[in-house]
Every structure is written in structure tokens, then in C-alpha cells.
């Protein structure tokens, strides 16, 4: 970049110009720098200063993309070396300068010194002495000692054959700049996530930079993995409108990385965008941006972050707790939940589907809990309506729904789990294509240190819900869920498998008398069959799923008749019998979704050390009628003792002999 002539500058002696100070933000070339002031409440002002009396080679410049016929301009000999000489000396350092002249176009020329006063190093003299710049001798006056000294230094540099005065002409100093990478993904993969030396040449916003990769001189755009800063939106008229804190985030990154020597780990390349982590000796800019509230985590690129997603989440959490900058109005999803309600231990009573369970609190209250941030298997509307004549049963007709439910049932039913509430999803009304949802408590459920949601996702039995960037209502272990889903997709498990989906042909004979009579002899001959209690109608009426026979049946406990609940009849609603709800709750808590053994009309538990008929438990609870089919010799002494004890207790008034 050429400087103004010495003759023009002679009209304004340096001695009469006031001295100014600033911090060097950027070195444009061997004879031009950008200095800025100290930040006060925002990014500071900046100005370009050109060195007087000297000229350094022009840097390479890429052709404008709007001009297809234009060609790239290469480096002039020794231009890059002159720029590097100043960059290594000045970036981030304080300098003092005096502006000797300002042209009509606003370009300023002057003398620049390293340090706070003119006793520091004169940069123009240093460049000339190293043979990296030439002196503008047009109109040199002998009465100007600064100009005379520059001419003497240039003569000495020529005699010593330094820099551009050396033999060879400097062709070897011209860089082979590469502005375009034909296959960015292959380029990134070839680096094998090894650190690459680079210089940050431009900062577009807080999380996107332009870097010069060394030693091959690739000029590439790097987006920081796992984060996004506020950006500048370009309007139709060409002007840029900054989002809140966009300018501050850009300055934060510029003041730490611009034209610094760094190492870049290129981690991924989705959609031709190179994602990477920039390592500086003073720290990791990605985590610093998050910690200072200049950026937020983004899920789509966090999985490739080399340092681990938990580091980014921790930095973001720190900013949220302090409510700094973009988080100044942040309200935690669980801010309105009492601490005792955020974490608790409860017993699992029922698995509703692949993402919801019913737990029993210590207070005895039942509470429905949804697993955070996961979506159970589902079927599209067209598939659902393919066979309109067939009754749609989600548990058996949706691919992998049954496997997901069974995984949770076998792992959780009857066991105590740790529940950590992540957020409360507000109730929503019905839309054109979506049903209404009541308020839902979404939590992370774990047992034995295993996150149930993560286990489901890793087996391909559930998928992850994607959120808007500003939606913080998500699982506290969201990154682990994303990683588990990525593994499931890679291994082709469950929903991500290319194999044929499993089909469950289950015959429902619970409401068909004729089919039930036909099936009864097979059950009697089997003598003993395994079954799962799918539903409890009342204390003595159950619905069973028999996996071996692949059918659903209604099962009545022989010899007893529990109080009936309220039900609709042709004559109206029939009032519930006394203690009907007690019997229902008692049986449901004991057997719902447990694996049982059906034998000669009895239900027995596999989990007990010794077989124990469920009916003795019900009789002890004083909530049944004894039918005429009661046979103490067939059913065992235990039940007989319980019947006698119930009759002799304080609640004998609820019993009567019911004719069957």
C-alpha cells in the first residue's frame, strides 16, 4: 500500500502534531494498520493509520464474487513478510502515533511508534532496515531528519542485501493462495482432527471467523462447534442490522483472536460448513463466549465438539445463573418448582407408553411423569388409516411401541426410581392436526445410575425431540441423549434399522364370548400359562396379555366377587358399591403390568420367594364377597384362614354370600 509523498507531508512537520495512542487491532499490510481505543460500554472506535514516507508490497486480494470475469490479485514480492513482521510486533500492543496529513478521502498518514511515546521503536524505520519496505524519495528534503535517516537505512539494507534487496527477486515470497476447497468434507476428514496452525484473518461475528491455514495458505471460514453468537442481518438495501449483543460478541472475539497465531481442530463439515474449535494459548474462545453470555449452545453441532458437550453446557449454565448479556431476562424452567418437588424417589406403578410412567409418591399420591426430550415410536397418518376396517391399537400396531413399553415395564415396574424434574410443559389446546395436551411433568428418570430415556434411545426405541434455539425446556441430559441417538443411527438399531419392522398379531378375545369358550380348553390343558396384567377393571376382574398364545383375555378371580364400581346401564348410571375403589386400587397396585402365572383360574407371582395366591391378599383387605364356588380345599388353607380372619374382624358387615 503506497503512502503519501514526502513533499506533501513536509508541509506539516511531525513535531507540531499532537501525539495520540491506541491499541493495534489489525495489520492490513506492511504500511497500514488499524488502531482502536479502549472499550467503554461497548466496542471502541477505530481508525486506519498509514505509515508516512514508505511503501510496502500489496497483499493478495480475491476477486469480487459479483464480477465473474475478474481475477484474483496475488501478493507482491515480500508483501506477506512485511505484514507478518508488523503483525507479530503490534497485534494487541499499545502504540503512539501522530497524524501528519489527512487526504480529502479521509486517509490518514503519520509516524507510528511502539509504546506510549516517541522513544519507542519507529515502525517505518524497522521495516526499511529489514528490507521489507522502500522509501518514497520523491520530493525528499534534506532539512527533514526523519526522511534523511530512512534514506540512509535503505542504502544500508541494499548493501546488506536484506529482504527485497536479496538475490532472486522475491518470487519465492509470493503465496499460493487457495480460496476455494473443492471437497470440504474430504478436506476436513483428511486432517483427522489434528490441530492445524492458523492465523485468524477476519471475524464475521462472535462465532464465525476467516482463517489462513498454514503452511498451505488455505483461506477458510470456520464456525465454532456447539455455539452461536448474535449475528448481523443483512437488509435488502445492503445495510447490516446487528442483533442484541452482536457487536459486543464480535469485539470480544476480535480482541482475543484477530490476527493471532492459533491452532484449529476441524471437527466436521455439514452442508459445506467447516465446524471447528479454535485453541489459543490463553484459553478456549468457545467456552469463554458461553461463560460471558455472548453465545448460546446449539444442539446440531455440539455433538462434534472435541472438548465434550458437558463443558459447553456448564459454561452456558454459569452465564444463565448470573443472567449476563443475552441471558439477562432468563428464567429457569424449574424456577417455580419447590426444591423437594424437583428431585424425589418414587415407586413405578404403571408404564403408560414409551415415554410416560405413573409413579407412587411417598405421600401415597400417584403422579404421571413424562420422560424429557424423547418421542416414543409413532406412525404416520396414512399408515394408521391404511386399513380402516381394523381397530387401531397403538401398543401393537405402531412399530417398536410394544418393544419400548416392554423394555420399560421389565426394568421399572414395582421398583423405586430417582426422578429429576426438568421442566413443566404447559397445557396446549387442540389444533387442526394436533390434539390437546394437558399439563405434563417432564423429568429425567434413572434407576441404578442408568438414565432410562438414554437407554431407550440407544436401543432405537425412541427418538429425540428437536427444539428451537431459544427453547430451554429440555432434558438436563440432552447432549447424552443426542449422542445415544447418533450411536443408534450408526448401528441401525430399532427405529433406525433397515430390516422389516416386527409385527405383533394379537387376538383380542376379551369381549367375545364364543372365542373365549373356544380358547378355555387350551388354557386348561396348559395348566400353567404366563401372562401380563394389562388392565384392572375391578378388584377381581383383569385383562391379561398372554405372550405365548398372543391374545388378550378377560380374567376373573375364581370364587370371589369384589364390589363393583359405577357403570353405565340402559337405565342410567349405576352407583358404585361401597369399597369398590379400594378393591380396584389394591389389586391394581399389586398386579398391574406384572408378569403372572395363570393356573386353574389362579394368579400367582413369580417375584415372591414362594407362590402366594393374590386372592388371600384381597380377602385380608376386607373388600370382597365370597361366592358359592369357593372351595377351600382347592384354593388352599391360606385363603381359608384369611376368609375367617376377615369375617372375624371389625369389618364383617361388608361380606355376604353371593349366589353365583
PDB file of N, CA and C in Angstrom, residues 116-208:
ATOM      1  N   UNK A 116       4.272   3.993  24.453  1.00  0.00           N
ATOM      2  CA  UNK A 116       3.437   5.135  24.812  1.00  0.00           C
ATOM      3  C   UNK A 116       4.011   6.475  24.372  1.00  0.00           C
ATOM      4  N   UNK A 117       5.277   6.483  23.897  1.00  0.00           N
ATOM      5  CA  UNK A 117       5.851   7.756  23.460  1.00  0.00           C
ATOM      6  C   UNK A 117       6.814   7.509  22.315  1.00  0.00           C
ATOM      7  N   UNK A 118       7.409   8.582  21.812  1.00  0.00           N
ATOM      8  CA  UNK A 118       8.260   8.502  20.618  1.00  0.00           C
ATOM      9  C   UNK A 118       9.630   7.880  20.897  1.00  0.00           C
ATOM     10  N   UNK A 119       9.917   7.533  22.147  1.00  0.00           N
ATOM     11  CA  UNK A 119      11.179   6.839  22.423  1.00  0.00           C
ATOM     12  C   UNK A 119      11.111   5.375  22.011  1.00  0.00           C
ATOM     13  N   UNK A 120       9.898   4.902  21.696  1.00  0.00           N
ATOM     14  CA  UNK A 120       9.739   3.514  21.279  1.00  0.00           C
ATOM     15  C   UNK A 120      10.225   3.290  19.857  1.00  0.00           C
ATOM     16  N   UNK A 121      10.112   2.070  19.406  1.00  0.00           N
ATOM     17  CA  UNK A 121      10.592   1.674  18.074  1.00  0.00           C
ATOM     18  C   UNK A 121       9.783   2.365  16.990  1.00  0.00           C
ATOM     19  N   UNK A 122      10.492   2.982  16.025  1.00  0.00           N
ATOM     20  CA  UNK A 122       9.857   3.592  14.865  1.00  0.00           C
ATOM     21  C   UNK A 122       9.597   2.483  13.839  1.00  0.00           C
ATOM     22  N   UNK A 123       8.341   2.228  13.566  1.00  0.00           N
ATOM     23  CA  UNK A 123       7.997   1.070  12.738  1.00  0.00           C
ATOM     24  C   UNK A 123       8.431   1.246  11.296  1.00  0.00           C
ATOM     25  N   UNK A 124       8.323   2.441  10.765  1.00  0.00           N
ATOM     26  CA  UNK A 124       8.757   2.680   9.386  1.00  0.00           C
ATOM     27  C   UNK A 124      10.248   2.404   9.240  1.00  0.00           C
ATOM     28  N   UNK A 125      11.049   2.873  10.195  1.00  0.00           N
ATOM     29  CA  UNK A 125      12.494   2.636  10.136  1.00  0.00           C
ATOM     30  C   UNK A 125      12.815   1.155  10.250  1.00  0.00           C
ATOM     31  N   UNK A 126      12.081   0.424  11.096  1.00  0.00           N
ATOM     32  CA  UNK A 126      12.341  -1.016  11.258  1.00  0.00           C
ATOM     33  C   UNK A 126      12.053  -1.766   9.966  1.00  0.00           C
ATOM     34  N   UNK A 127      10.976  -1.402   9.286  1.00  0.00           N
ATOM     35  CA  UNK A 127      10.640  -2.067   8.020  1.00  0.00           C
ATOM     36  C   UNK A 127      11.708  -1.802   6.956  1.00  0.00           C
ATOM     37  N   UNK A 128      12.138  -0.548   6.843  1.00  0.00           N
ATOM     38  CA  UNK A 128      13.151  -0.206   5.847  1.00  0.00           C
ATOM     39  C   UNK A 128      14.470  -0.896   6.173  1.00  0.00           C
ATOM     40  N   UNK A 129      14.822  -0.934   7.443  1.00  0.00           N
ATOM     41  CA  UNK A 129      16.082  -1.552   7.859  1.00  0.00           C
ATOM     42  C   UNK A 129      16.119  -3.046   7.532  1.00  0.00           C
ATOM     43  N   UNK A 130      14.937  -3.728   7.581  1.00  0.00           N
ATOM     44  CA  UNK A 130      14.875  -5.162   7.284  1.00  0.00           C
ATOM     45  C   UNK A 130      14.681  -5.451   5.805  1.00  0.00           C
ATOM     46  N   UNK A 131      14.618  -4.408   4.998  1.00  0.00           N
ATOM     47  CA  UNK A 131      14.447  -4.605   3.560  1.00  0.00           C
ATOM     48  C   UNK A 131      13.044  -5.039   3.197  1.00  0.00           C
ATOM     49  N   UNK A 132      12.051  -4.667   4.008  1.00  0.00           N
ATOM     50  CA  UNK A 132      10.667  -5.073   3.758  1.00  0.00           C
ATOM     51  C   UNK A 132       9.819  -3.927   3.217  1.00  0.00           C
ATOM     52  N   UNK A 133      10.409  -2.750   3.081  1.00  0.00           N
ATOM     53  CA  UNK A 133       9.693  -1.598   2.533  1.00  0.00           C
ATOM     54  C   UNK A 133      10.696  -0.681   1.850  1.00  0.00           C
ATOM     55  N   UNK A 134      10.202   0.124   0.922  1.00  0.00           N
ATOM     56  CA  UNK A 134      11.056   1.083   0.218  1.00  0.00           C
ATOM     57  C   UNK A 134      10.678   2.494   0.657  1.00  0.00           C
ATOM     58  N   UNK A 135      11.625   3.424   0.479  1.00  0.00           N
ATOM     59  CA  UNK A 135      11.401   4.819   0.874  1.00  0.00           C
ATOM     60  C   UNK A 135      10.886   5.598  -0.328  1.00  0.00           C
ATOM     61  N   UNK A 136       9.851   6.375  -0.101  1.00  0.00           N
ATOM     62  CA  UNK A 136       9.349   7.267  -1.146  1.00  0.00           C
ATOM     63  C   UNK A 136      10.278   8.477  -1.213  1.00  0.00           C
ATOM     64  N   UNK A 137      11.169   8.514  -2.211  1.00  0.00           N
ATOM     65  CA  UNK A 137      12.197   9.548  -2.296  1.00  0.00           C
ATOM     66  C   UNK A 137      11.722  10.778  -3.077  1.00  0.00           C
ATOM     67  N   UNK A 138      10.520  10.725  -3.652  1.00  0.00           N
ATOM     68  CA  UNK A 138      10.049  11.881  -4.411  1.00  0.00           C
ATOM     69  C   UNK A 138       9.902  13.098  -3.484  1.00  0.00           C
ATOM     70  N   UNK A 139      10.573  14.151  -3.786  1.00  0.00           N
ATOM     71  CA  UNK A 139      10.434  15.394  -3.033  1.00  0.00           C
ATOM     72  C   UNK A 139      11.108  15.350  -1.678  1.00  0.00           C
ATOM     73  N   UNK A 140      12.096  14.439  -1.490  1.00  0.00           N
ATOM     74  CA  UNK A 140      12.796  14.373  -0.210  1.00  0.00           C
ATOM     75  C   UNK A 140      13.554  15.687   0.017  1.00  0.00           C
ATOM     76  N   UNK A 141      13.439  16.226   1.220  1.00  0.00           N
ATOM     77  CA  UNK A 141      14.145  17.444   1.586  1.00  0.00           C
ATOM     78  C   UNK A 141      15.217  17.123   2.614  1.00  0.00           C
ATOM     79  N   UNK A 142      16.356  17.719   2.422  1.00  0.00           N
ATOM     80  CA  UNK A 142      17.474  17.427   3.306  1.00  0.00           C
ATOM     81  C   UNK A 142      17.313  17.976   4.698  1.00  0.00           C
ATOM     82  N   UNK A 143      16.382  18.922   4.881  1.00  0.00           N
ATOM     83  CA  UNK A 143      16.219  19.507   6.213  1.00  0.00           C
ATOM     84  C   UNK A 143      15.278  18.700   7.103  1.00  0.00           C
ATOM     85  N   UNK A 144      14.768  17.555   6.600  1.00  0.00           N
ATOM     86  CA  UNK A 144      13.890  16.699   7.403  1.00  0.00           C
ATOM     87  C   UNK A 144      14.709  15.494   7.877  1.00  0.00           C
ATOM     88  N   UNK A 145      15.088  15.479   9.157  1.00  0.00           N
ATOM     89  CA  UNK A 145      15.974  14.405   9.630  1.00  0.00           C
ATOM     90  C   UNK A 145      15.339  13.017   9.544  1.00  0.00           C
ATOM     91  N   UNK A 146      14.029  12.923   9.701  1.00  0.00           N
ATOM     92  CA  UNK A 146      13.372  11.611   9.627  1.00  0.00           C
ATOM     93  C   UNK A 146      13.505  11.013   8.235  1.00  0.00           C
ATOM     94  N   UNK A 147      13.306  11.848   7.210  1.00  0.00           N
ATOM     95  CA  UNK A 147      13.411  11.362   5.843  1.00  0.00           C
ATOM     96  C   UNK A 147      14.857  11.006   5.489  1.00  0.00           C
ATOM     97  N   UNK A 148      15.764  11.819   5.960  1.00  0.00           N
ATOM     98  CA  UNK A 148      17.184  11.536   5.689  1.00  0.00           C
ATOM     99  C   UNK A 148      17.590  10.211   6.322  1.00  0.00           C
ATOM    100  N   UNK A 149      17.154   9.962   7.546  1.00  0.00           N
ATOM    101  CA  UNK A 149      17.505   8.715   8.231  1.00  0.00           C
ATOM    102  C   UNK A 149      16.917   7.498   7.506  1.00  0.00           C
ATOM    103  N   UNK A 150      15.711   7.606   6.993  1.00  0.00           N
ATOM    104  CA  UNK A 150      15.107   6.500   6.239  1.00  0.00           C
ATOM    105  C   UNK A 150      15.924   6.192   4.981  1.00  0.00           C
ATOM    106  N   UNK A 151      16.364   7.224   4.280  1.00  0.00           N
ATOM    107  CA  UNK A 151      17.160   7.004   3.071  1.00  0.00           C
ATOM    108  C   UNK A 151      18.474   6.309   3.412  1.00  0.00           C
ATOM    109  N   UNK A 152      19.102   6.718   4.509  1.00  0.00           N
ATOM    110  CA  UNK A 152      20.359   6.078   4.912  1.00  0.00           C
ATOM    111  C   UNK A 152      20.130   4.604   5.263  1.00  0.00           C
ATOM    112  N   UNK A 153      19.042   4.311   5.960  1.00  0.00           N
ATOM    113  CA  UNK A 153      18.736   2.915   6.324  1.00  0.00           C
ATOM    114  C   UNK A 153      18.462   2.070   5.085  1.00  0.00           C
ATOM    115  N   UNK A 154      17.806   2.645   4.092  1.00  0.00           N
ATOM    116  CA  UNK A 154      17.531   1.894   2.872  1.00  0.00           C
ATOM    117  C   UNK A 154      18.829   1.572   2.144  1.00  0.00           C
ATOM    118  N   UNK A 155      19.760   2.529   2.126  1.00  0.00           N
ATOM    119  CA  UNK A 155      21.044   2.280   1.478  1.00  0.00           C
ATOM    120  C   UNK A 155      21.800   1.157   2.194  1.00  0.00           C
ATOM    121  N   UNK A 156      21.759   1.149   3.514  1.00  0.00           N
ATOM    122  CA  UNK A 156      22.425   0.092   4.271  1.00  0.00           C
ATOM    123  C   UNK A 156      21.768  -1.272   4.014  1.00  0.00           C
ATOM    124  N   UNK A 157      20.451  -1.271   3.920  1.00  0.00           N
ATOM    125  CA  UNK A 157      19.740  -2.521   3.658  1.00  0.00           C
ATOM    126  C   UNK A 157      20.093  -3.071   2.282  1.00  0.00           C
ATOM    127  N   UNK A 158      20.214  -2.172   1.295  1.00  0.00           N
ATOM    128  CA  UNK A 158      20.612  -2.610  -0.040  1.00  0.00           C
ATOM    129  C   UNK A 158      22.013  -3.199  -0.023  1.00  0.00           C
ATOM    130  N   UNK A 159      22.906  -2.528   0.702  1.00  0.00           N
ATOM    131  CA  UNK A 159      24.280  -3.027   0.757  1.00  0.00           C
ATOM    132  C   UNK A 159      24.350  -4.386   1.440  1.00  0.00           C
ATOM    133  N   UNK A 160      23.498  -4.595   2.416  1.00  0.00           N
ATOM    134  CA  UNK A 160      23.495  -5.875   3.140  1.00  0.00           C
ATOM    135  C   UNK A 160      22.639  -6.937   2.452  1.00  0.00           C
ATOM    136  N   UNK A 161      21.962  -6.556   1.362  1.00  0.00           N
ATOM    137  CA  UNK A 161      21.089  -7.469   0.602  1.00  0.00           C
ATOM    138  C   UNK A 161      20.020  -8.107   1.504  1.00  0.00           C
ATOM    139  N   UNK A 162      19.367  -7.263   2.244  1.00  0.00           N
ATOM    140  CA  UNK A 162      18.298  -7.750   3.113  1.00  0.00           C
ATOM    141  C   UNK A 162      16.958  -7.726   2.389  1.00  0.00           C
ATOM    142  N   UNK A 163      16.116  -8.653   2.735  1.00  0.00           N
ATOM    143  CA  UNK A 163      14.747  -8.659   2.259  1.00  0.00           C
ATOM    144  C   UNK A 163      14.629  -8.570   0.763  1.00  0.00           C
ATOM    145  N   UNK A 164      13.901  -7.550   0.295  1.00  0.00           N
ATOM    146  CA  UNK A 164      13.634  -7.409  -1.135  1.00  0.00           C
ATOM    147  C   UNK A 164      14.885  -7.081  -1.944  1.00  0.00           C
ATOM    148  N   UNK A 165      15.969  -6.719  -1.252  1.00  0.00           N
ATOM    149  CA  UNK A 165      17.221  -6.410  -1.950  1.00  0.00           C
ATOM    150  C   UNK A 165      18.104  -7.636  -2.110  1.00  0.00           C
ATOM    151  N   UNK A 166      17.644  -8.770  -1.642  1.00  0.00           N
ATOM    152  CA  UNK A 166      18.421 -10.004  -1.795  1.00  0.00           C
ATOM    153  C   UNK A 166      18.295 -10.512  -3.226  1.00  0.00           C
ATOM    154  N   UNK A 167      19.160 -11.470  -3.578  1.00  0.00           N
ATOM    155  CA  UNK A 167      19.148 -12.017  -4.932  1.00  0.00           C
ATOM    156  C   UNK A 167      17.917 -12.905  -5.138  1.00  0.00           C
ATOM    157  N   UNK A 168      17.442 -12.958  -6.353  1.00  0.00           N
ATOM    158  CA  UNK A 168      16.315 -13.833  -6.667  1.00  0.00           C
ATOM    159  C   UNK A 168      15.035 -13.100  -6.981  1.00  0.00           C
ATOM    160  N   UNK A 169      14.916 -11.828  -6.604  1.00  0.00           N
ATOM    161  CA  UNK A 169      13.742 -11.055  -6.971  1.00  0.00           C
ATOM    162  C   UNK A 169      12.526 -11.247  -6.089  1.00  0.00           C
ATOM    163  N   UNK A 170      12.541 -12.186  -5.167  1.00  0.00           N
ATOM    164  CA  UNK A 170      11.446 -12.358  -4.217  1.00  0.00           C
ATOM    165  C   UNK A 170      10.277 -13.181  -4.722  1.00  0.00           C
ATOM    166  N   UNK A 171      10.444 -13.912  -5.836  1.00  0.00           N
ATOM    167  CA  UNK A 171       9.330 -14.725  -6.338  1.00  0.00           C
ATOM    168  C   UNK A 171       8.938 -15.807  -5.337  1.00  0.00           C
ATOM    169  N   UNK A 172       9.889 -16.269  -4.556  1.00  0.00           N
ATOM    170  CA  UNK A 172       9.608 -17.335  -3.591  1.00  0.00           C
ATOM    171  C   UNK A 172       8.776 -16.834  -2.400  1.00  0.00           C
ATOM    172  N   UNK A 173       8.620 -15.515  -2.272  1.00  0.00           N
ATOM    173  CA  UNK A 173       7.845 -14.977  -1.143  1.00  0.00           C
ATOM    174  C   UNK A 173       6.361 -14.806  -1.476  1.00  0.00           C
ATOM    175  N   UNK A 174       5.996 -15.083  -2.715  1.00  0.00           N
ATOM    176  CA  UNK A 174       4.601 -14.932  -3.130  1.00  0.00           C
ATOM    177  C   UNK A 174       3.828 -16.196  -2.762  1.00  0.00           C
ATOM    178  N   UNK A 175       2.771 -16.030  -2.009  1.00  0.00           N
ATOM    179  CA  UNK A 175       1.990 -17.179  -1.547  1.00  0.00           C
ATOM    180  C   UNK A 175       1.105 -17.735  -2.661  1.00  0.00           C
ATOM    181  N   UNK A 176       0.876 -19.031  -2.592  1.00  0.00           N
ATOM    182  CA  UNK A 176      -0.088 -19.678  -3.475  1.00  0.00           C
ATOM    183  C   UNK A 176      -1.411 -19.760  -2.712  1.00  0.00           C
ATOM    184  N   UNK A 177      -2.190 -18.701  -2.786  1.00  0.00           N
ATOM    185  CA  UNK A 177      -3.423 -18.618  -2.020  1.00  0.00           C
ATOM    186  C   UNK A 177      -4.497 -19.536  -2.600  1.00  0.00           C
ATOM    187  N   UNK A 178      -5.219 -20.198  -1.700  1.00  0.00           N
ATOM    188  CA  UNK A 178      -6.303 -21.105  -2.104  1.00  0.00           C
ATOM    189  C   UNK A 178      -7.572 -20.635  -1.403  1.00  0.00           C
ATOM    190  N   UNK A 179      -8.480 -20.067  -2.199  1.00  0.00           N
ATOM    191  CA  UNK A 179      -9.707 -19.503  -1.637  1.00  0.00           C
ATOM    192  C   UNK A 179     -10.871 -20.484  -1.646  1.00  0.00           C
ATOM    193  N   UNK A 180     -10.777 -21.520  -2.462  1.00  0.00           N
ATOM    194  CA  UNK A 180     -11.881 -22.469  -2.608  1.00  0.00           C
ATOM    195  C   UNK A 180     -11.357 -23.884  -2.376  1.00  0.00           C
ATOM    196  N   UNK A 181     -12.115 -24.655  -1.596  1.00  0.00           N
ATOM    197  CA  UNK A 181     -11.818 -26.075  -1.384  1.00  0.00           C
ATOM    198  C   UNK A 181     -12.886 -26.873  -2.117  1.00  0.00           C
ATOM    199  N   UNK A 182     -12.469 -27.680  -3.058  1.00  0.00           N
ATOM    200  CA  UNK A 182     -13.429 -28.397  -3.897  1.00  0.00           C
ATOM    201  C   UNK A 182     -14.286 -29.369  -3.093  1.00  0.00           C
ATOM    202  N   UNK A 183     -13.674 -30.096  -2.176  1.00  0.00           N
ATOM    203  CA  UNK A 183     -14.417 -31.069  -1.371  1.00  0.00           C
ATOM    204  C   UNK A 183     -14.121 -30.810   0.106  1.00  0.00           C
ATOM    205  N   UNK A 184     -14.863 -29.890   0.725  1.00  0.00           N
ATOM    206  CA  UNK A 184     -14.564 -29.534   2.121  1.00  0.00           C
ATOM    207  C   UNK A 184     -14.646 -30.715   3.081  1.00  0.00           C
ATOM    208  N   UNK A 185     -15.608 -31.613   2.878  1.00  0.00           N
ATOM    209  CA  UNK A 185     -15.755 -32.743   3.802  1.00  0.00           C
ATOM    210  C   UNK A 185     -14.538 -33.653   3.742  1.00  0.00           C
ATOM    211  N   UNK A 186     -14.065 -33.932   2.538  1.00  0.00           N
ATOM    212  CA  UNK A 186     -12.858 -34.754   2.401  1.00  0.00           C
ATOM    213  C   UNK A 186     -11.652 -34.033   2.996  1.00  0.00           C
ATOM    214  N   UNK A 187     -11.612 -32.709   2.819  1.00  0.00           N
ATOM    215  CA  UNK A 187     -10.505 -31.921   3.373  1.00  0.00           C
ATOM    216  C   UNK A 187     -10.480 -32.017   4.894  1.00  0.00           C
ATOM    217  N   UNK A 188     -11.656 -31.899   5.511  1.00  0.00           N
ATOM    218  CA  UNK A 188     -11.734 -31.984   6.973  1.00  0.00           C
ATOM    219  C   UNK A 188     -11.372 -33.388   7.453  1.00  0.00           C
ATOM    220  N   UNK A 189     -11.889 -34.406   6.780  1.00  0.00           N
ATOM    221  CA  UNK A 189     -11.591 -35.785   7.186  1.00  0.00           C
ATOM    222  C   UNK A 189     -10.106 -36.091   7.071  1.00  0.00           C
ATOM    223  N   UNK A 190      -9.444 -35.489   6.092  1.00  0.00           N
ATOM    224  CA  UNK A 190      -8.019 -35.743   5.904  1.00  0.00           C
ATOM    225  C   UNK A 190      -7.175 -35.178   7.041  1.00  0.00           C
ATOM    226  N   UNK A 191      -7.727 -34.206   7.769  1.00  0.00           N
ATOM    227  CA  UNK A 191      -6.983 -33.624   8.891  1.00  0.00           C
ATOM    228  C   UNK A 191      -7.017 -34.514  10.135  1.00  0.00           C
ATOM    229  N   UNK A 192      -7.960 -35.458  10.192  1.00  0.00           N
ATOM    230  CA  UNK A 192      -8.055 -36.417  11.303  1.00  0.00           C
ATOM    231  C   UNK A 192      -8.133 -35.715  12.661  1.00  0.00           C
ATOM    232  N   UNK A 193      -8.781 -34.532  12.688  1.00  0.00           N
ATOM    233  CA  UNK A 193      -8.966 -33.756  13.915  1.00  0.00           C
ATOM    234  C   UNK A 193      -7.635 -33.434  14.607  1.00  0.00           C
ATOM    235  N   UNK A 194      -6.597 -33.267  13.809  1.00  0.00           N
ATOM    236  CA  UNK A 194      -5.312 -32.841  14.358  1.00  0.00           C
ATOM    237  C   UNK A 194      -5.232 -31.319  14.326  1.00  0.00           C
ATOM    238  N   UNK A 195      -4.613 -30.697  15.330  1.00  0.00           N
ATOM    239  CA  UNK A 195      -4.500 -29.231  15.341  1.00  0.00           C
ATOM    240  C   UNK A 195      -3.723 -28.714  14.137  1.00  0.00           C
ATOM    241  N   UNK A 196      -4.244 -27.666  13.519  1.00  0.00           N
ATOM    242  CA  UNK A 196      -3.618 -27.053  12.352  1.00  0.00           C
ATOM    243  C   UNK A 196      -3.261 -25.617  12.717  1.00  0.00           C
ATOM    244  N   UNK A 197      -2.033 -25.218  12.456  1.00  0.00           N
ATOM    245  CA  UNK A 197      -1.608 -23.841  12.716  1.00  0.00           C
ATOM    246  C   UNK A 197      -2.347 -22.891  11.777  1.00  0.00           C
ATOM    247  N   UNK A 198      -2.752 -21.749  12.306  1.00  0.00           N
ATOM    248  CA  UNK A 198      -3.538 -20.816  11.502  1.00  0.00           C
ATOM    249  C   UNK A 198      -3.405 -19.406  12.045  1.00  0.00           C
ATOM    250  N   UNK A 199      -3.811 -18.445  11.215  1.00  0.00           N
ATOM    251  CA  UNK A 199      -3.907 -17.036  11.602  1.00  0.00           C
ATOM    252  C   UNK A 199      -5.346 -16.606  11.330  1.00  0.00           C
ATOM    253  N   UNK A 200      -5.982 -15.996  12.315  1.00  0.00           N
ATOM    254  CA  UNK A 200      -7.349 -15.514  12.135  1.00  0.00           C
ATOM    255  C   UNK A 200      -7.287 -14.192  11.377  1.00  0.00           C
ATOM    256  N   UNK A 201      -7.803 -14.190  10.142  1.00  0.00           N
ATOM    257  CA  UNK A 201      -7.705 -13.004   9.291  1.00  0.00           C
ATOM    258  C   UNK A 201      -8.923 -12.087   9.386  1.00  0.00           C
ATOM    259  N   UNK A 202     -10.067 -12.653   9.766  1.00  0.00           N
ATOM    260  CA  UNK A 202     -11.276 -11.827   9.810  1.00  0.00           C
ATOM    261  C   UNK A 202     -12.267 -12.454  10.780  1.00  0.00           C
ATOM    262  N   UNK A 203     -13.018 -11.608  11.460  1.00  0.00           N
ATOM    263  CA  UNK A 203     -14.070 -12.068  12.372  1.00  0.00           C
ATOM    264  C   UNK A 203     -15.396 -11.543  11.838  1.00  0.00           C
ATOM    265  N   UNK A 204     -16.239 -12.479  11.363  1.00  0.00           N
ATOM    266  CA  UNK A 204     -17.537 -12.064  10.818  1.00  0.00           C
ATOM    267  C   UNK A 204     -18.519 -11.736  11.939  1.00  0.00           C
ATOM    268  N   UNK A 205     -18.600 -12.627  12.910  1.00  0.00           N
ATOM    269  CA  UNK A 205     -19.331 -12.368  14.144  1.00  0.00           C
ATOM    270  C   UNK A 205     -18.651 -13.154  15.248  1.00  0.00           C
ATOM    271  N   UNK A 206     -19.243 -13.187  16.418  1.00  0.00           N
ATOM    272  CA  UNK A 206     -18.550 -13.795  17.544  1.00  0.00           C
ATOM    273  C   UNK A 206     -18.194 -15.254  17.370  1.00  0.00           C
ATOM    274  N   UNK A 207     -18.918 -15.983  16.513  1.00  0.00           N
ATOM    275  CA  UNK A 207     -18.684 -17.426  16.382  1.00  0.00           C
ATOM    276  C   UNK A 207     -18.290 -17.863  14.978  1.00  0.00           C
ATOM    277  N   UNK A 208     -18.071 -16.924  14.066  1.00  0.00           N
ATOM    278  CA  UNK A 208     -17.656 -17.264  12.697  1.00  0.00           C
ATOM    279  C   UNK A 208     -16.448 -16.417  12.329  1.00  0.00           C
TER     280      UNK A 208
END
